Coordinates of C-alpha atoms in Angstrom, one line a residue:
Chain A
M1 CA 26.2 10.7 66.5
A2 CA 26.1 8.3 69.4
K3 CA 23.4 5.6 69.5
I4 CA 22.3 4.7 73.0
T5 CA 19.3 2.9 74.6
I6 CA 17.1 5.1 76.7
M7 CA 13.5 5.6 77.9
G8 CA 11.1 8.0 76.1
N9 CA 11.2 10.5 79.0
M10 CA 15.0 10.6 78.8
A11 CA 14.8 11.1 75.0
T12 CA 12.6 14.2 75.4
A13 CA 14.8 15.4 78.2
L14 CA 17.9 15.0 76.0
G15 CA 16.1 16.8 73.2
A16 CA 15.4 19.6 75.6
K17 CA 19.0 19.6 76.9
L18 CA 20.4 19.7 73.4
S19 CA 18.2 22.7 72.6
R20 CA 19.8 24.7 75.4
P21 CA 16.8 26.2 77.2
D22 CA 17.5 29.0 79.7
V23 CA 14.6 28.2 82.1
V24 CA 12.8 25.0 82.9
P25 CA 9.8 25.4 85.3
A26 CA 8.2 22.1 86.0
Y27 CA 6.0 20.1 88.3
P28 CA 6.3 16.3 88.3
I29 CA 3.4 14.1 87.3
T30 CA 3.2 10.4 86.1
P31 CA 4.3 9.5 83.5
S32 CA 6.4 12.5 82.8
T33 CA 8.3 12.8 86.1
L34 CA 11.6 11.5 84.8
F35 CA 11.8 14.6 82.5
P36 CA 12.2 17.2 85.3
E37 CA 14.3 14.7 87.2
K38 CA 16.8 14.3 84.3
I39 CA 16.9 18.1 83.7
S40 CA 17.7 18.8 87.4
E41 CA 20.4 16.1 87.2
Y42 CA 21.9 17.6 84.1
I43 CA 22.0 21.0 85.8
A44 CA 23.5 19.6 89.0
D45 CA 26.1 17.7 87.0
G46 CA 27.1 20.9 85.2
E47 CA 26.0 19.4 81.8
M48 CA 23.3 22.0 81.3
D49 CA 23.3 25.7 82.0
A50 CA 19.7 26.5 82.8
E51 CA 17.5 27.7 85.7
M52 CA 15.2 25.1 87.0
I53 CA 12.2 26.5 88.8
R54 CA 10.4 24.2 91.2
V55 CA 6.8 25.3 91.5
E56 CA 3.8 24.2 93.5
S57 CA 1.5 23.2 90.6
E58 CA 1.3 22.9 86.9
H59 CA -0.7 26.2 86.7
S60 CA 2.3 27.8 88.3
A61 CA 4.7 25.9 86.1
M62 CA 3.0 27.4 83.0
S63 CA 2.8 30.8 84.6
A64 CA 6.6 30.7 85.2
C65 CA 7.1 29.6 81.6
I66 CA 5.1 32.6 80.4
G67 CA 7.1 35.1 82.6
A68 CA 10.4 33.7 81.6
S69 CA 9.5 33.4 77.9
A70 CA 8.2 37.0 77.8
C71 CA 11.7 38.1 79.1
G72 CA 13.2 36.5 76.1
A73 CA 14.4 33.2 77.6
R74 CA 14.2 29.9 75.8
V75 CA 11.8 27.9 77.9
C76 CA 10.6 24.3 78.2
T77 CA 8.6 22.2 80.6
A78 CA 6.9 18.8 80.8
S79 CA 3.6 17.5 82.0
A80 CA 0.7 15.1 81.4
S81 CA -3.0 14.5 82.0
Q82 CA -4.4 16.2 85.0
G83 CA -1.4 18.5 85.0
I84 CA -2.2 19.7 81.6
A85 CA -5.8 20.2 82.5
L86 CA -4.7 22.4 85.4
M87 CA -2.4 24.3 83.0
S88 CA -5.1 24.9 80.5
E89 CA -5.9 28.5 81.5
M90 CA -2.3 29.6 81.2
M91 CA -1.8 27.6 77.9
F92 CA -4.3 29.9 76.2
I93 CA -2.4 32.9 77.5
A94 CA 1.0 31.5 76.3
A95 CA -0.4 31.2 72.8
G96 CA -2.2 34.6 72.9
M97 CA 1.0 36.3 74.0
R98 CA 2.8 34.5 71.2
L99 CA 5.5 32.9 73.4
P100 CA 7.4 30.0 71.9
I101 CA 7.4 27.7 74.9
V102 CA 8.0 24.0 74.2
M103 CA 6.4 21.3 76.4
A104 CA 7.1 17.6 76.5
V105 CA 4.0 15.6 77.2
G106 CA 3.6 12.0 78.4
N107 CA 0.2 11.4 76.8
R108 CA -2.1 10.0 79.5
A109 CA -5.8 9.6 80.1
L110 CA -7.9 11.9 82.2
A111 CA -9.8 11.1 85.4
A112 CA -12.4 10.0 86.5
P113 CA -11.8 7.1 86.9
I114 CA -8.2 7.9 87.7
N115 CA -5.9 6.3 85.2
I116 CA -2.2 6.8 84.6
W117 CA -2.0 5.0 81.2
C118 CA -1.9 6.1 77.6
D119 CA -4.4 7.9 75.6
H120 CA -4.4 11.3 73.8
Q121 CA -7.3 13.0 75.7
D122 CA -5.0 15.3 77.6
T123 CA -3.5 17.1 74.6
I124 CA -6.5 16.7 72.2
S125 CA -8.6 18.5 74.8
Q126 CA -6.1 21.4 74.5
R127 CA -6.3 21.6 70.7
D128 CA -8.0 25.0 70.8
T129 CA -5.4 26.7 73.1
G130 CA -3.4 27.7 70.0
W131 CA -0.4 25.5 70.6
L132 CA 1.3 23.5 67.9
Q133 CA 1.0 19.8 68.5
F134 CA 3.4 17.1 67.5
Y135 CA 3.0 13.3 68.3
A136 CA 5.9 10.8 68.3
E137 CA 5.8 7.2 67.3
R138 CA 9.0 6.2 69.0
N139 CA 11.6 7.6 71.4
Q140 CA 13.8 8.8 68.5
E141 CA 11.0 11.0 67.3
G142 CA 10.4 12.3 70.8
L143 CA 14.0 13.6 70.9
D144 CA 14.0 15.0 67.4
L145 CA 10.6 16.6 67.6
M146 CA 11.7 18.6 70.7
I147 CA 14.5 20.2 68.8
I148 CA 12.3 20.7 65.7
A149 CA 9.5 22.2 67.9
F150 CA 11.8 24.9 69.3
K151 CA 12.9 25.8 65.8
V152 CA 9.4 26.0 64.4
C153 CA 7.9 27.8 67.4
E154 CA 10.7 30.4 67.6
D155 CA 10.5 31.2 63.8
K156 CA 9.5 34.9 63.4
R157 CA 6.6 33.9 61.1
V158 CA 5.2 31.7 63.9
L159 CA 6.0 32.7 67.5
L160 CA 3.7 30.3 69.2
P161 CA 4.1 27.6 71.8
G162 CA 4.2 23.9 70.9
M163 CA 4.0 20.5 72.5
V164 CA 5.5 17.1 71.7
G165 CA 3.5 14.1 72.8
I166 CA 5.0 10.7 73.7
D167 CA 2.6 8.0 74.7
A168 CA 2.5 7.2 78.4
F169 CA 4.5 4.0 79.3
V170 CA 4.5 2.7 75.7
L171 CA 7.1 5.4 75.1
T172 CA 7.8 7.2 78.3
H173 CA 8.9 4.1 80.2
T174 CA 10.1 2.0 77.2
T175 CA 13.8 1.7 76.5
E176 CA 14.7 1.9 72.8
A177 CA 17.8 2.7 70.8
V178 CA 18.1 6.4 70.0
D179 CA 20.6 8.3 67.9
V180 CA 21.7 11.3 69.9
P181 CA 22.7 14.2 67.7
E182 CA 25.9 16.0 68.4
Q183 CA 25.6 19.2 70.3
E184 CA 27.6 21.2 67.7
L185 CA 25.1 20.2 65.0
V186 CA 22.1 21.0 67.1
D187 CA 23.7 24.4 67.9
E188 CA 24.0 25.1 64.1
F189 CA 20.4 23.9 63.5
L190 CA 19.0 25.8 66.5
P191 CA 21.1 28.9 67.1
K192 CA 20.8 31.1 70.2
Y193 CA 17.4 32.6 70.3
K194 CA 16.5 36.3 70.5
L195 CA 12.9 37.4 71.0
E196 CA 12.6 40.8 69.2
L197 CA 10.0 42.1 71.6
S198 CA 10.5 41.1 75.2
L199 CA 10.0 42.5 78.7
D200 CA 12.8 44.9 79.5
P201 CA 12.9 47.4 82.4
N202 CA 14.8 49.8 80.2
K203 CA 12.2 49.7 77.5
P204 CA 8.9 49.1 79.2
M205 CA 6.2 47.2 77.3
T206 CA 3.0 45.3 78.2
F207 CA 2.3 41.7 77.2
G208 CA -1.2 40.2 77.3
S209 CA -3.0 43.4 78.2
F210 CA -6.6 44.2 77.8
G211 CA -8.1 43.4 74.4
T212 CA -11.3 45.3 74.0
P213 CA -14.0 44.4 71.4
E214 CA -12.3 46.8 68.9
F215 CA -9.2 44.7 68.8
Y216 CA -9.7 41.2 70.3
Q217 CA -10.9 39.7 67.1
E218 CA -7.9 41.0 65.2
F219 CA -5.6 39.6 67.8
K220 CA -7.1 36.2 67.4
Y221 CA -7.1 36.5 63.6
T222 CA -3.3 37.3 63.5
Q223 CA -2.7 34.5 66.0
V224 CA -4.6 32.1 63.7
K225 CA -2.7 33.4 60.6
A226 CA 0.5 32.6 62.5
I227 CA -0.4 28.9 63.2
E228 CA -1.6 28.6 59.6
K229 CA 1.8 30.0 58.4
S230 CA 3.6 27.5 60.7
S231 CA 2.5 24.8 58.2
D232 CA 5.1 25.9 55.6
V233 CA 7.6 26.6 58.4
I234 CA 7.3 23.0 59.6
D235 CA 7.9 21.7 56.1
E236 CA 11.0 23.9 55.8
V237 CA 12.3 22.8 59.2
F238 CA 11.6 19.1 58.5
A239 CA 13.6 19.5 55.3
E240 CA 16.5 21.2 57.1
F241 CA 16.4 18.6 59.8
K242 CA 16.7 15.8 57.2
K243 CA 19.6 17.5 55.6
K244 CA 21.5 17.9 58.8
F245 CA 20.6 14.8 60.7
G246 CA 19.4 12.4 58.0
R247 CA 16.0 11.5 59.5
E248 CA 12.9 12.3 57.6
Y249 CA 9.7 13.7 59.1
R250 CA 6.5 14.6 57.4
K251 CA 3.3 16.1 58.8
I252 CA 1.6 12.9 57.6
M253 CA 3.7 9.9 56.8
P254 CA 2.0 7.5 54.4
Y255 CA 2.7 3.7 54.2
K256 CA 1.6 1.6 51.3
C257 CA -1.3 4.0 50.5
E258 CA -0.9 4.4 46.7
D259 CA -3.4 1.6 45.7
A260 CA -5.1 1.2 49.1
D261 CA -8.9 0.7 49.4
V262 CA -8.7 1.3 53.2
I263 CA -6.3 3.8 54.7
I264 CA -5.9 3.7 58.5
L265 CA -5.1 7.0 60.1
T266 CA -3.2 6.9 63.4
M267 CA -1.3 9.1 65.8
G268 CA 1.5 8.2 68.3
S269 CA 3.0 4.8 69.2
M270 CA 0.2 2.7 67.6
S271 CA 1.4 3.9 64.2
G272 CA 4.2 1.3 64.2
T273 CA 1.8 -1.5 65.1
A274 CA -0.4 -0.2 62.2
R275 CA 2.4 -0.7 59.7
A276 CA 3.0 -4.2 61.0
A277 CA -0.7 -5.0 60.6
V278 CA -0.7 -3.5 57.1
N279 CA 2.3 -5.8 56.2
K280 CA 0.4 -8.8 57.5
M281 CA -2.8 -7.9 55.7
R282 CA -1.0 -7.1 52.4
E283 CA 0.5 -10.6 52.5
E284 CA -3.1 -11.8 52.6
G285 CA -3.9 -9.7 49.5
K286 CA -5.8 -7.0 51.3
K287 CA -5.4 -3.5 49.8
V288 CA -4.7 -1.5 52.9
G289 CA -2.3 1.2 53.9
C290 CA -1.8 3.6 56.8
C291 CA -1.0 7.2 57.5
K292 CA 0.8 8.5 60.6
L293 CA -0.2 11.9 61.7
T294 CA 2.8 13.6 63.3
V295 CA 1.5 17.1 63.3
Y296 CA -2.0 17.5 64.6
R297 CA -1.9 21.3 64.9
P298 CA -1.8 23.0 62.5
F299 CA -4.1 20.3 61.0
P300 CA -2.5 19.1 57.7
G301 CA -5.8 18.8 55.9
K302 CA -4.6 19.4 52.4
E303 CA -1.8 16.9 52.7
L304 CA -4.3 14.4 54.2
M305 CA -6.6 14.9 51.2
D306 CA -3.8 14.4 48.7
L307 CA -2.7 11.2 50.3
T308 CA -6.1 9.6 50.9
K309 CA -8.4 11.0 48.2
N310 CA -8.3 7.8 46.1
A311 CA -9.0 5.4 48.9
R312 CA -12.5 4.0 49.4
V313 CA -12.5 4.4 53.1
I314 CA -10.5 6.4 55.6
A315 CA -10.5 4.6 58.9
V316 CA -9.8 7.2 61.5
L317 CA -8.4 5.9 64.8
D318 CA -9.1 8.2 67.8
R319 CA -7.3 7.6 71.1
D320 CA -9.6 10.2 72.5
I321 CA -13.3 10.9 72.7
S322 CA -15.5 14.0 72.5
P323 CA -18.5 12.8 74.5
G324 CA -21.7 13.3 72.6
F325 CA -19.9 13.5 69.2
G326 CA -17.1 11.0 68.5
G327 CA -13.4 11.1 68.1
A328 CA -11.8 14.6 67.6
L329 CA -9.7 13.5 64.6
Y330 CA -12.8 12.0 62.9
G331 CA -14.5 15.3 63.0
E332 CA -11.6 17.1 61.5
V333 CA -11.0 14.6 58.7
S334 CA -14.6 14.7 57.9
A335 CA -14.7 18.5 57.8
Q336 CA -11.8 18.5 55.4
F337 CA -13.6 16.4 52.8
V338 CA -17.1 17.7 53.2
N339 CA -17.0 20.2 50.4
E340 CA -15.4 17.8 47.9
P341 CA -17.9 16.5 45.3
K342 CA -16.4 13.0 45.6
H343 CA -14.6 11.6 48.6
P344 CA -13.9 8.4 50.5
L345 CA -16.2 7.1 53.2
I346 CA -15.0 8.1 56.6
T347 CA -15.3 5.9 59.7
D348 CA -14.2 6.5 63.2
Y349 CA -12.8 3.9 65.7
I350 CA -12.4 4.7 69.3
I351 CA -9.4 2.7 70.5
G352 CA -6.8 2.2 73.2
L353 CA -8.4 4.6 75.8
G354 CA -6.8 4.6 79.3
G355 CA -3.9 2.4 78.2
R356 CA -5.7 -0.5 76.5
D357 CA -3.2 -2.2 74.3
V358 CA -3.7 -1.6 70.6
L359 CA -3.2 -5.0 68.8
I360 CA -2.6 -6.2 65.3
E361 CA -6.0 -8.0 65.4
N362 CA -7.7 -4.7 66.2
F363 CA -6.4 -3.3 62.9
E364 CA -7.7 -6.4 61.1
E365 CA -11.1 -5.9 62.6
I366 CA -11.0 -2.2 61.6
Y367 CA -10.2 -3.2 58.0
D368 CA -13.1 -5.7 57.9
K369 CA -15.5 -3.2 59.3
S370 CA -14.3 -0.6 56.8
M371 CA -14.6 -3.0 53.8
D372 CA -18.1 -3.8 55.0
A373 CA -19.0 -0.1 54.6
V374 CA -17.5 -0.2 51.1
K375 CA -19.7 -3.2 50.2
K376 CA -22.8 -1.5 51.5
G377 CA -21.8 1.8 49.9
R378 CA -22.5 3.7 53.1
V379 CA -21.4 4.0 56.8
E380 CA -24.1 2.7 59.0
K381 CA -22.3 3.3 62.3
P382 CA -19.8 6.1 61.9
V383 CA -18.3 5.8 65.4
E384 CA -17.4 2.4 66.7
W385 CA -15.6 1.3 69.9
I386 CA -12.9 -1.3 69.3
N387 CA -11.8 -4.1 71.7
M388 CA -14.5 -3.7 74.3
N389 CA -14.6 -5.9 77.4
Q390 CA -18.2 -7.0 76.9
E391 CA -18.3 -8.8 80.3
V392 CA -18.3 -5.6 82.3
L393 CA -20.8 -3.7 80.1
Chain B
M1 CA 16.6 -17.6 65.2
E2 CA 18.9 -14.6 65.1
E3 CA 17.1 -13.1 62.1
E4 CA 13.6 -13.2 63.7
L5 CA 11.7 -11.2 66.3
Y6 CA 12.6 -12.6 69.8
E7 CA 10.6 -11.8 72.9
V8 CA 11.4 -12.4 76.6
R9 CA 9.3 -12.0 79.7
F10 CA 10.9 -11.5 83.1
H11 CA 9.1 -12.3 86.4
G12 CA 10.3 -10.9 89.7
R13 CA 9.1 -9.0 92.7
G14 CA 9.1 -5.3 93.0
G15 CA 12.6 -4.1 94.0
Q16 CA 14.4 -7.2 92.6
G17 CA 15.4 -5.5 89.4
A18 CA 13.3 -7.2 86.8
V19 CA 12.9 -4.0 84.8
T20 CA 16.7 -3.3 85.0
A21 CA 17.3 -6.9 83.8
A22 CA 15.1 -6.3 80.7
T23 CA 16.8 -3.0 80.1
I24 CA 20.3 -4.5 80.4
L25 CA 19.5 -7.4 78.1
A26 CA 18.0 -4.9 75.5
D27 CA 21.2 -2.8 75.7
A28 CA 23.3 -5.9 75.2
A29 CA 21.3 -7.0 72.2
F30 CA 21.5 -3.5 70.8
R31 CA 25.3 -3.6 71.1
E32 CA 25.2 -6.7 68.8
G33 CA 23.3 -4.7 66.1
K34 CA 19.7 -5.5 67.1
D35 CA 16.8 -3.2 67.3
V36 CA 15.4 -3.5 70.8
Q37 CA 12.6 -2.5 73.2
A38 CA 12.5 -3.1 77.0
F39 CA 9.5 -2.1 79.1
P40 CA 7.9 -2.8 82.5
I41 CA 4.4 -4.1 82.8
F42 CA 2.6 -0.8 82.5
G43 CA 1.4 0.1 85.9
V44 CA 2.1 0.8 89.5
E45 CA 5.0 -1.2 91.0
R46 CA 5.1 -2.0 94.7
R47 CA 8.1 -3.5 96.6
G48 CA 7.6 -7.2 97.0
A49 CA 4.6 -7.6 94.8
P50 CA 4.9 -9.8 91.7
V51 CA 6.0 -7.7 88.7
A52 CA 6.9 -8.5 85.1
A53 CA 9.1 -6.8 82.5
F54 CA 9.6 -7.4 78.8
M55 CA 12.4 -7.4 76.2
R56 CA 11.9 -7.5 72.4
M57 CA 14.7 -7.8 69.9
D58 CA 15.0 -8.1 66.1
A59 CA 17.6 -7.8 63.4
K60 CA 15.1 -5.7 61.5
P61 CA 13.7 -2.4 62.9
I62 CA 10.8 -3.2 65.3
D63 CA 7.5 -1.6 64.4
I64 CA 5.2 -3.3 66.8
K65 CA 4.4 -1.5 70.0
T66 CA 2.1 -4.0 71.7
Q67 CA 2.8 -5.7 75.0
I68 CA 4.2 -9.3 74.8
Y69 CA 1.7 -12.1 75.1
E70 CA 3.6 -15.1 73.7
P71 CA 7.2 -14.8 74.7
D72 CA 10.0 -17.0 73.3
S73 CA 11.6 -17.4 76.7
I74 CA 10.9 -16.6 80.3
V75 CA 13.2 -15.6 83.1
V76 CA 12.1 -16.1 86.7
L77 CA 14.1 -14.1 89.2
D78 CA 12.3 -15.5 92.3
S79 CA 11.3 -19.1 92.5
T80 CA 8.6 -18.4 95.1
L81 CA 6.6 -16.8 92.3
L82 CA 6.1 -20.2 90.8
E83 CA 3.4 -20.8 93.4
V84 CA 1.5 -17.5 92.8
V85 CA 2.0 -16.6 89.2
D86 CA 1.5 -18.7 86.0
V87 CA 5.0 -17.9 84.8
A88 CA 4.7 -20.1 81.7
K89 CA 1.6 -18.4 80.5
G90 CA 1.7 -17.9 76.7
L91 CA 5.2 -19.3 76.3
K92 CA 5.8 -20.5 72.8
E93 CA 6.1 -24.2 72.2
N94 CA 9.6 -25.4 72.8
G95 CA 10.3 -22.1 74.6
K96 CA 12.8 -21.8 77.4
I97 CA 12.4 -21.0 81.1
I98 CA 15.3 -19.9 83.2
I99 CA 14.7 -20.1 87.0
N100 CA 16.7 -18.7 89.9
S101 CA 16.8 -21.9 92.0
S102 CA 19.3 -24.1 93.8
K103 CA 17.3 -27.1 92.5
N104 CA 18.1 -29.2 89.4
A105 CA 16.2 -28.2 86.3
S106 CA 14.8 -31.8 86.1
E107 CA 12.8 -31.0 89.3
F108 CA 10.6 -28.6 87.3
D109 CA 8.0 -29.7 84.7
F110 CA 6.7 -27.2 82.2
G111 CA 5.7 -29.6 79.5
K112 CA 7.6 -29.1 76.2
A113 CA 9.5 -26.0 77.5
K114 CA 13.2 -26.4 78.2
V115 CA 14.0 -25.6 81.8
Y116 CA 17.2 -24.2 83.1
T117 CA 18.2 -23.4 86.7
I118 CA 20.9 -21.3 88.2
D119 CA 21.4 -20.4 91.9
A120 CA 21.6 -16.7 91.2
T121 CA 20.8 -15.9 94.8
A122 CA 24.0 -17.7 96.0
I123 CA 26.0 -16.0 93.3
A124 CA 24.6 -12.6 94.1
V125 CA 25.4 -13.0 97.8
K126 CA 28.9 -14.3 97.0
H127 CA 29.6 -11.1 95.0
G128 CA 28.1 -8.8 97.6
L129 CA 25.1 -7.7 95.4
G130 CA 22.3 -6.5 97.6
T131 CA 22.0 -8.0 101.1
K132 CA 21.8 -11.6 102.2
T133 CA 18.0 -11.2 102.7
N134 CA 17.5 -9.1 99.6
P135 CA 20.1 -10.1 97.1
I136 CA 20.1 -8.4 93.7
V137 CA 20.0 -11.3 91.2
N138 CA 19.2 -9.6 88.0
T139 CA 22.8 -9.5 86.5
A140 CA 23.5 -13.1 87.5
I141 CA 20.4 -14.4 85.8
L142 CA 21.3 -12.5 82.6
G143 CA 24.6 -14.5 82.4
A144 CA 22.4 -17.7 82.7
Y145 CA 20.1 -16.3 79.9
S146 CA 23.1 -15.8 77.6
K147 CA 24.2 -19.4 77.9
A148 CA 20.7 -20.9 77.8
V149 CA 19.3 -18.9 74.9
G150 CA 22.5 -18.1 73.0
N151 CA 21.2 -15.0 71.1
V152 CA 23.1 -12.4 73.2
S153 CA 26.7 -12.9 74.0
I154 CA 28.0 -12.8 77.6
E155 CA 30.5 -10.2 76.4
A156 CA 27.7 -7.9 75.3
I157 CA 25.9 -8.4 78.6
E158 CA 29.1 -7.5 80.5
E159 CA 29.3 -4.3 78.4
A160 CA 25.7 -3.5 79.0
I161 CA 26.1 -4.0 82.7
N162 CA 29.0 -1.6 82.6
E163 CA 26.7 1.0 81.0
K164 CA 23.5 0.4 82.9
A165 CA 24.3 -1.0 86.4
P166 CA 24.0 1.9 88.8
R167 CA 26.8 0.6 91.1
K168 CA 29.2 -2.4 91.7
K169 CA 29.8 -2.8 88.0
E170 CA 32.7 -5.3 88.4
E171 CA 30.9 -7.5 90.9
N172 CA 27.8 -7.5 88.7
K173 CA 29.9 -8.5 85.7
K174 CA 31.6 -11.3 87.7
A175 CA 28.1 -12.6 88.8
A176 CA 26.9 -12.7 85.2
R177 CA 30.0 -14.6 84.1
E178 CA 29.8 -17.1 87.0
A179 CA 26.1 -17.8 86.2
Y180 CA 27.0 -18.2 82.5
E181 CA 29.4 -20.9 83.5
K182 CA 27.3 -22.7 86.1
I183 CA 23.8 -22.8 84.5
R184 CA 22.2 -26.3 84.5
G185 CA 19.5 -28.0 82.4
G186 CA 18.2 -27.6 78.9

């Protein structure tokens, strides 16, 4: 393996290239633009044998992905923010038609006000489309998760699309050292793909046709069963990836959680800063740990419960907001525990929206607030906003 | 120093190559076994406007993903920025400032910070990097960084230039080496 220094967008583009897609329809958008640029460069330089389709919008990009994928091609694309919002209609269709398309995302806030920086609103808002969702902490994970996503999504027990999120700028435009797997090993790990049922003029078939009330619910049920099944497939693929490439992935990666009073739950690039904050607080004698959620869909609720059930507080960090409720992750973590007779207190912290930096001192504040709930025995304010600029409020 | 986290901030103007400088320095440090990050100030860059870029290196794997607020050293690619930007903002006590200037280092006063100067513009022009009105000084200034700070070797910087410079690799390496030899101050 060769270790090189590259930006996050190049890491996901390399992950895509190593996965040998047949078709890449894409429409550029900040901060993901480098992805289609690199793919077209690879194709022009003869390093990649794929068809790049330049389209007039993200809606068309996803439409082209669906058509190509239904013909049995291995397909990937990239987008972000407003682009994903525009794709949304077709994303439901990709999942309903059970097409294993893989998308690299540069996680970016949604307008208005217009903002090109990092948060997770774009993909969290698409959580009900039926796509698998992976989130990377660093560029290496961005590359690896692209390859992993293809293998999971194309598994016969799954056959669903999936997306890999890398945080806008914090990863997309940050250069880091990345181990690039050898093509031969990736080919062994991810062999040529064959969709058993695909569009073929010699054997006509319809995809995504009318689903009347007699059948629609059963269609949805089998689709949901497939994403539930993907949970075990992800574990298998993670294990195989570790064996082949030496790097370990888990749906939730715990850090110093065994004896922790407070467990901080994070997604994406802030997970590294969380570990640094945990190390600092541990030196001060605070019993705190953190968990990094790499797989958001399917939601790894059981694993989360096993890792956090002995904590006194789970501090959920949401880089997203469901207006009128709170953070999306908070709702899901809470639902997981609600039928348990005894469970930790659960608090929600809205943080880092629109590219606001997530700092070590923010984690310290979150720990203090969470311990305050422990002392009081109850959570007075379940959803709190962290690091607010009070001057403009 | 080599065992600890080390952070650098670059000041330049859009189009001068501050981001590339940070990227090349990170690649050089990586070649010497360090974990590294290089990133632009997150935002929209315009040609000529003040920009900043950052480099973080550590012998241990780097977990932290925040921006850099208290750099160990600062590199200024364009001395006209000294009048419009507080380039020394957040610099650690006894930190180092490397300025592209034909003046002597003693003509600058940044309190306890150690100041170094190098006429990177003259060196860039001499080696045909950019144009006379828009010289590309980022590789020359990295040679100066190597001598002034001493935690990334000039050889590693030359290798990184070879890898990352889009064109004129030899001229860029020569510019870095010349700046390494000519830097003043400290």
